[in-house]
Coordinates of C-alpha atoms in Angstrom, one line a residue:
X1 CA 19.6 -0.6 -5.8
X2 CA 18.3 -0.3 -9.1
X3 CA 15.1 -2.3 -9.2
X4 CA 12.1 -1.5 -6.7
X5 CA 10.3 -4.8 -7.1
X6 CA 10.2 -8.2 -8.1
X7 CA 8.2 -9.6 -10.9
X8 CA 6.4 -13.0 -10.5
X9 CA 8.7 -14.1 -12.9
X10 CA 11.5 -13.6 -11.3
X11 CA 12.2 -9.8 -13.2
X12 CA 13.2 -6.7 -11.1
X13 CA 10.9 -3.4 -11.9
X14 CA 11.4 -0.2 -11.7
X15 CA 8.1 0.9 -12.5
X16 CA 6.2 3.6 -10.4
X17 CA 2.8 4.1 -10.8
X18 CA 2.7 7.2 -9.1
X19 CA 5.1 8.6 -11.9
X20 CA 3.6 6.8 -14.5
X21 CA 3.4 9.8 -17.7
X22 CA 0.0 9.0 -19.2
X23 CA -0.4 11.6 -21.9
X24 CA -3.3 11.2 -24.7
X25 CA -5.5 9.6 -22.6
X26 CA -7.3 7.1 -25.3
X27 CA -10.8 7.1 -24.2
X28 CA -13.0 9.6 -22.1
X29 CA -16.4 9.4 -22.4
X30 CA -18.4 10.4 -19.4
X31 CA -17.3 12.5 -16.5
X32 CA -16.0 15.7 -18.8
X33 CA -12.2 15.8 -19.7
X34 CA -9.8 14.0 -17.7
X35 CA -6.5 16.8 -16.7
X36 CA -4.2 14.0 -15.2
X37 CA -1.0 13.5 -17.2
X38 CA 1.0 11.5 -13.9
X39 CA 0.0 8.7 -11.5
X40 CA 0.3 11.2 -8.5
X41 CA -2.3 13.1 -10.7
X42 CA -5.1 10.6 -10.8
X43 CA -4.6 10.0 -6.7
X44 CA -2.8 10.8 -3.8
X45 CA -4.2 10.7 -0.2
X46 CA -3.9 14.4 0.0
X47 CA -5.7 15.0 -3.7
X48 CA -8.8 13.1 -3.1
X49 CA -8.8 14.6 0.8
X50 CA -8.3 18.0 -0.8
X51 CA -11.4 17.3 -3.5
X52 CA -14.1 16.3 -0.6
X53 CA -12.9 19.1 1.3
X54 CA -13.5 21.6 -1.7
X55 CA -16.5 19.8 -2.9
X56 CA -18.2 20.1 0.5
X57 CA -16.9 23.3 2.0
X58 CA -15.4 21.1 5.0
X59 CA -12.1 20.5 6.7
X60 CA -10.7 17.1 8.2
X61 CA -7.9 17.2 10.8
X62 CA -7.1 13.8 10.6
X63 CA -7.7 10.9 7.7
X64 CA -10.1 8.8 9.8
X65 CA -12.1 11.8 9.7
X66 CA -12.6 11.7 6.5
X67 CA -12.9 8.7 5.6
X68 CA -15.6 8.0 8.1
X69 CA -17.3 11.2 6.1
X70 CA -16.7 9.4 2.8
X71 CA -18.4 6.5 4.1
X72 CA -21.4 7.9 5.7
X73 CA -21.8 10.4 1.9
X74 CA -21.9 6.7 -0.3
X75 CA -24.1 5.4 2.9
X76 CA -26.6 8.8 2.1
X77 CA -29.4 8.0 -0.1
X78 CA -29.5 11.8 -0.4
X79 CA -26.2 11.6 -1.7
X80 CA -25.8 8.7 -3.7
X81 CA -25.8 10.8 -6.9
X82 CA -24.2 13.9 -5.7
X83 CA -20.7 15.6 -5.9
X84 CA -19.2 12.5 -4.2
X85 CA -20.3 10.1 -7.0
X86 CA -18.7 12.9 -9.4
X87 CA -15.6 12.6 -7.5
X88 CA -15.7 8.5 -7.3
X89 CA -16.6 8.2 -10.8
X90 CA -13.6 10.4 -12.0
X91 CA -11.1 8.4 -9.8
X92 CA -12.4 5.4 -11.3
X93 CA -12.1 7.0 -14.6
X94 CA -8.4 7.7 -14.2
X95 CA -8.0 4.3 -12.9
X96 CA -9.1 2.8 -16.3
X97 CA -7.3 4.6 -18.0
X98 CA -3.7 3.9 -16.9
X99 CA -5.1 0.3 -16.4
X100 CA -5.7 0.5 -20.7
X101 CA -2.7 2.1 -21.2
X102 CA -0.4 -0.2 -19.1
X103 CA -2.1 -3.5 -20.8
X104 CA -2.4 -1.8 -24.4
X105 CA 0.9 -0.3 -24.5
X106 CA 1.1 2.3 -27.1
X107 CA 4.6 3.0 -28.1
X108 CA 4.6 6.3 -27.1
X109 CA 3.4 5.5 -23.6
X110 CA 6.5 2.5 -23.4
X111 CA 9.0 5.5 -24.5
X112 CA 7.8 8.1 -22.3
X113 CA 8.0 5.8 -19.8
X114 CA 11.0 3.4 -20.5
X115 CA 8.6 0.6 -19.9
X116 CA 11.3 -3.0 -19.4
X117 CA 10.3 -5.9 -21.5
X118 CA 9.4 -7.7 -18.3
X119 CA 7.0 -5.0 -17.5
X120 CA 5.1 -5.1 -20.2
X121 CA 5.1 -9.0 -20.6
X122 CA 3.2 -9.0 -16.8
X123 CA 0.8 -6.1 -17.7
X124 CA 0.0 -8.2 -21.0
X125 CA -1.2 -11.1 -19.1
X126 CA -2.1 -9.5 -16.2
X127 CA -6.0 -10.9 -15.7
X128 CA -7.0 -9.3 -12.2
X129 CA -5.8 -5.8 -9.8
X130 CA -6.9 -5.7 -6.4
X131 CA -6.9 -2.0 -4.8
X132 CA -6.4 -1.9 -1.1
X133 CA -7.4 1.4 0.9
X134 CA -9.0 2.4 3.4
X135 CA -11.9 4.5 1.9
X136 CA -12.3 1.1 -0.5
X137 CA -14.4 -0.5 2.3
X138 CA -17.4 -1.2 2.2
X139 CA -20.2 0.4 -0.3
X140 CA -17.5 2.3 -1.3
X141 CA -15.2 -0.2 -2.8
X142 CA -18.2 -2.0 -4.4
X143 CA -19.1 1.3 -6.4
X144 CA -15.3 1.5 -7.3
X145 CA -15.2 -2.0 -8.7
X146 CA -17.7 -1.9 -10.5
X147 CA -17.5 1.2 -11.8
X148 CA -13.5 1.0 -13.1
X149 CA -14.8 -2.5 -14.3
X150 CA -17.6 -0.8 -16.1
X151 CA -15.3 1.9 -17.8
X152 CA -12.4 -0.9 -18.6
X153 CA -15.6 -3.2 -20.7
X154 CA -16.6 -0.3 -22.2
X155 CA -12.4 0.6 -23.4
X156 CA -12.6 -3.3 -24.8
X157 CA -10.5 -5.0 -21.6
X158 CA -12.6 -7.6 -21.0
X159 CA -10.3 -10.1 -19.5
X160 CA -8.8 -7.5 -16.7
X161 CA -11.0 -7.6 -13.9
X162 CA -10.4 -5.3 -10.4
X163 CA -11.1 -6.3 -6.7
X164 CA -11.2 -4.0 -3.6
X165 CA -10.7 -6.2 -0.9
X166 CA -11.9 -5.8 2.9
X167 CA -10.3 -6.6 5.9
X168 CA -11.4 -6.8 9.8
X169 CA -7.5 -6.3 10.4
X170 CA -5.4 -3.9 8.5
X171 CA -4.5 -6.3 5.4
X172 CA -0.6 -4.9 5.8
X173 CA -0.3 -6.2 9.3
X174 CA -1.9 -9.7 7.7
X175 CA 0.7 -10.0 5.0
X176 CA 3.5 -9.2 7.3
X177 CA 2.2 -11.7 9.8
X178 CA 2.1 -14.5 7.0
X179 CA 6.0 -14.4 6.3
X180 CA 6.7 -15.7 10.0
X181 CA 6.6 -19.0 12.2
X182 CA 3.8 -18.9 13.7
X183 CA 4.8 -21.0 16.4
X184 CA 6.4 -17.8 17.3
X185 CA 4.8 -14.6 19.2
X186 CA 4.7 -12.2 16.4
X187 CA 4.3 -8.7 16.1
X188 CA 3.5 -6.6 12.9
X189 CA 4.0 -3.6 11.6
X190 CA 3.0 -1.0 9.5
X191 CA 5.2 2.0 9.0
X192 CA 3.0 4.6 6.9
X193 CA 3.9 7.8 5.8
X194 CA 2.2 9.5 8.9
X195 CA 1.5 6.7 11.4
X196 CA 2.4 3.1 12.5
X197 CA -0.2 0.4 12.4
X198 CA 0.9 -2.0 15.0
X199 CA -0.4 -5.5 16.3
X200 CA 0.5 -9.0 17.6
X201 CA -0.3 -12.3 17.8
X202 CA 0.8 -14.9 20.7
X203 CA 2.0 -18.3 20.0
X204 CA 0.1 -21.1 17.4
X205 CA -2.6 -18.2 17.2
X206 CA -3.9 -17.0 13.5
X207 CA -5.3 -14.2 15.2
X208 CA -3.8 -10.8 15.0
X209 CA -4.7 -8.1 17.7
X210 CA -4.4 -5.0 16.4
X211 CA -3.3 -2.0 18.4
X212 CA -3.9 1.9 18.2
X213 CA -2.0 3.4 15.4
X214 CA 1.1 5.6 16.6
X215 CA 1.1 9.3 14.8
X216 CA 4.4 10.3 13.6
X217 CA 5.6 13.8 13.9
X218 CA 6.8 14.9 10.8
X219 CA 10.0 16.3 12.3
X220 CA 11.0 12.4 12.5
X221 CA 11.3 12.5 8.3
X222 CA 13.8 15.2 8.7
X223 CA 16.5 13.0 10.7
X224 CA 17.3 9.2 9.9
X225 CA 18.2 9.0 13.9
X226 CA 14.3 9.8 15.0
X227 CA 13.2 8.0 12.5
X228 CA 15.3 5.1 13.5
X229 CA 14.6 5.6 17.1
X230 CA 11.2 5.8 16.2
X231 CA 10.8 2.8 14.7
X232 CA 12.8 0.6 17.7
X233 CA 11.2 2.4 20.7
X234 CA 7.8 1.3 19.4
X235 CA 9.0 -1.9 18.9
X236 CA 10.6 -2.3 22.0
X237 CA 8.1 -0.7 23.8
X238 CA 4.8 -3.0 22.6
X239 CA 7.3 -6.5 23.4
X240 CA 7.9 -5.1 27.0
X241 CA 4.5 -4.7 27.5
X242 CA 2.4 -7.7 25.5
X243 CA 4.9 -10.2 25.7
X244 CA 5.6 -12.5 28.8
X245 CA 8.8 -12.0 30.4
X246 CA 9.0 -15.7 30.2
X247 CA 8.2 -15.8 26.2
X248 CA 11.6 -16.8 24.5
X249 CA 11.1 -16.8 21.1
X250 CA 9.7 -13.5 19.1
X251 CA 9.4 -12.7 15.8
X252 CA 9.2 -9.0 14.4
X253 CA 7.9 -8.2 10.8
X254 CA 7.5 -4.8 9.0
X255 CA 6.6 -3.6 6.5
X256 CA 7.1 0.2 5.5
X257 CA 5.6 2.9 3.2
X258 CA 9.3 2.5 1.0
X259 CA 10.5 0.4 -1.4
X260 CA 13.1 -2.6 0.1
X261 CA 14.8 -5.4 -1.4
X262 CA 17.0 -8.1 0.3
X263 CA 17.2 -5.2 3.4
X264 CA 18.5 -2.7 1.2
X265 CA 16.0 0.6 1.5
X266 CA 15.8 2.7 -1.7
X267 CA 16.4 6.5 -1.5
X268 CA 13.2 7.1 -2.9
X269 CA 10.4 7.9 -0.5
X270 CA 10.1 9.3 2.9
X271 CA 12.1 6.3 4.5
X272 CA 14.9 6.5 2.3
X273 CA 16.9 8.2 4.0
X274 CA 17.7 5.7 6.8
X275 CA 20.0 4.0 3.9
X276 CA 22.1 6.3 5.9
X277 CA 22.5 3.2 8.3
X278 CA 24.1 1.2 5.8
X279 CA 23.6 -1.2 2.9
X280 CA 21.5 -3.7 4.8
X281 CA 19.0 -1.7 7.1
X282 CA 17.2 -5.5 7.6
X283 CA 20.0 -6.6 9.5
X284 CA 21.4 -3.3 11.2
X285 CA 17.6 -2.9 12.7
X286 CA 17.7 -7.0 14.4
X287 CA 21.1 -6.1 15.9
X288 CA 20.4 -3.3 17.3
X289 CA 16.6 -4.5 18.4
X290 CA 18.5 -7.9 19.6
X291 CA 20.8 -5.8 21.7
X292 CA 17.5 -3.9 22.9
X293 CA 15.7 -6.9 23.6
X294 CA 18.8 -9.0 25.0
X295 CA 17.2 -11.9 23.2
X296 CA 17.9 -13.1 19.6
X297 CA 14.7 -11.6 17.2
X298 CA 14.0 -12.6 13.7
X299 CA 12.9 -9.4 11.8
X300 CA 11.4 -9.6 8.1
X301 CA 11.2 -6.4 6.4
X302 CA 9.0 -5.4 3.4
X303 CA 7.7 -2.8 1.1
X304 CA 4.2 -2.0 2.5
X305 CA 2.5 -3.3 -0.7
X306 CA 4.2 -6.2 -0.9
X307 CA 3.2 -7.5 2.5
X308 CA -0.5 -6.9 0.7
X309 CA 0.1 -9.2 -2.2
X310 CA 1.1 -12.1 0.4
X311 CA -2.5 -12.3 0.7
X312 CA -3.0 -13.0 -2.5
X313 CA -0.7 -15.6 -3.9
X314 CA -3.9 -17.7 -5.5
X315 CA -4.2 -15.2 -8.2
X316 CA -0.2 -15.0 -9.2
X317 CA 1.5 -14.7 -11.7
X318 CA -1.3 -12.9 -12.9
X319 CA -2.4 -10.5 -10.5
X320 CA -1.0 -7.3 -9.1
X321 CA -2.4 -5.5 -5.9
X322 CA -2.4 -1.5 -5.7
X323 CA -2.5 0.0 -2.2
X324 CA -3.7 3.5 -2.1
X325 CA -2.3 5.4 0.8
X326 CA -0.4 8.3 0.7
X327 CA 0.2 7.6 -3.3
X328 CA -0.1 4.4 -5.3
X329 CA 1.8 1.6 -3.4
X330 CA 2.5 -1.5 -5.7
X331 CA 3.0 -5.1 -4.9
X332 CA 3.1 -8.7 -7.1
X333 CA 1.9 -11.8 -6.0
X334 CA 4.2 -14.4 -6.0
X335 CA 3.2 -18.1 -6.7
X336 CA 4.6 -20.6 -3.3
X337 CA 7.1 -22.6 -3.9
X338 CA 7.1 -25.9 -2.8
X339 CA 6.9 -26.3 1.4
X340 CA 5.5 -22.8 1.3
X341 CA 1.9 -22.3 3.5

């Protein structure tokens, strides 16, 4: 598999923002110099995680911890202009600027990175990037939007405008959820880099109820069998215990922290290496949760920021949505076709 994504236009893309090469950055004017020269540079879960650790002389076991610390620090009056806002306003910073260079396109940044035609066509008309996280909650994600919105008026972009969005329910779990009958009982998934997000919904009910997130052990990366197993005992697990015995007809949609397309999982990324299951991991993982299950079970399987961007089909073609995780996930809106809800 060559391609990692599909344009709204129908295009495949190859393009990672995480290694995105973004060298001679065009404009910094506030925040001192800006050292990132990669995607992975500007964020990563760890990076920022590392940066309020250092910043504040503090250690987090766990990412709710903190993120509920970033949270109550933007929530601080005390605070409001302190290191934090320093760190926020950099982020935002490096945001801009590979958000200018992707929709100005200097030569050199299309033949460092071997931008397709059909990449930069989309980020040429692209008019609106939603960011998905979840530190982007809140009073957070307001001072990021309107900061990176600030920075990208003051580089000329006028047209490009960014959204955090906010979500009761994990926004993953949500996209999956909208790719499947709903006459159905459904249960979603969200398989992260180091835990699952997990809920269900029963039959003709929008509502999703989301359950405790699973922690992964990292040892499960190391082998595609734990992973695999993994990945169908918590399945299998959550259906024998919220579904009735009597329910016959299940759906099961995923998404995952990898890229897929048409079931086949790329090698890149932590997943990749249950390609070891074959071409089509889609339809290896419904047989073997079918034979699990003893019942026939639809599964849909997605890329993690994809499943996002199903929330957000009113802005396509035009619109791209960035989940922040681990690294920088990226997903395209597609516009419904015709019988599509």
């Amino acid at each position: 598999m060559n391609a990692y994504k599909i344009l709204p236009d129908g295009s495949h893309s190859k393009l990672s923002l995480n290694e995105l090469c973004m060298d001679h950055l065009p404009w910094i004017n506030n925040c001192g110099n800006w050292e990132g020269e990669k995607g992975r540079e500007i964020y990563s879960g760890e990076l920022l995680k590392r940066q309020v650790e250092n910043s504040f002389q503090i250690r987090f076991h766990t990412e709710k911890e903190y993120i509920a610390y970033m949270k109550n620090l933007i929530n601080t009056q005390n605070n409001w202009n302190s290191q934090f806002t320093y760190i926020l306003s950099k982020l935002a910073l490096g945001f801009s600027s590979m958000f200018y260079l992707l929709v100005k396109q200097p030569d050199y940044f299309i033949e460092i990175n071997c931008l397709e035609e059909a990449d930069c066509t989309f980020w040429k008309n692209c008019k609106i990037i939603i960011m998905c996280a979840n530190f982007l909650q809140g009073a957070i994600g307001h001072f990021m939007e309107n900061k990176i919105n600030e920075y990208l008026i003051e580089a000329g972009l006028r047209k490009l405008r960014i959204k955090c969005c906010n979500f009761e329910v994990t926004p993953s779990l949500i996209g999956c959820y909208k790719v499947a009958d709903c006459q159905n009982q459904i249960f979603v998934y969200d398989f992260g880099s180091t835990r699952i997000k997990r809920g269900f919904t029963t039959p003709n009910n929008t509502k999703i109820r989301e359950l405790e997130p699973i922690y992964i052990p990292r040892h499960d990366f190391e082998k595609s069998s734990l992973l695999y197993k993994r990945m169908i005992q918590t399945i299998v697990n959550d259906i024998y215990k919220y579904a009735p015995k009597e329910q016959k007809y299940i759906e099961v949609s995923l998404c995952m922290a990898n890229n897929i397309m048409h079931g086949e999982i790329n090698t890149r990324g932590r997943y990749g290496i249950l390609k070891e299951f074959g071409k089509n991991y889609q339809l290896f993982f419904q047989n073997q949760l079918e034979q699990e299950l003893n019942k026939k079970v639809p599964v849909h399987m997605m890329n993690d920021a994809e499943a996002v961007a199903n929330l957000y089909t009113q802005y396509a073609p035009e619109a791209v949505v960035l989940t922040l995780g681990t690294g920088i996930g990226i997903g395209y809106p597609h516009v419904l076709k015709s019988g599509d809800t």
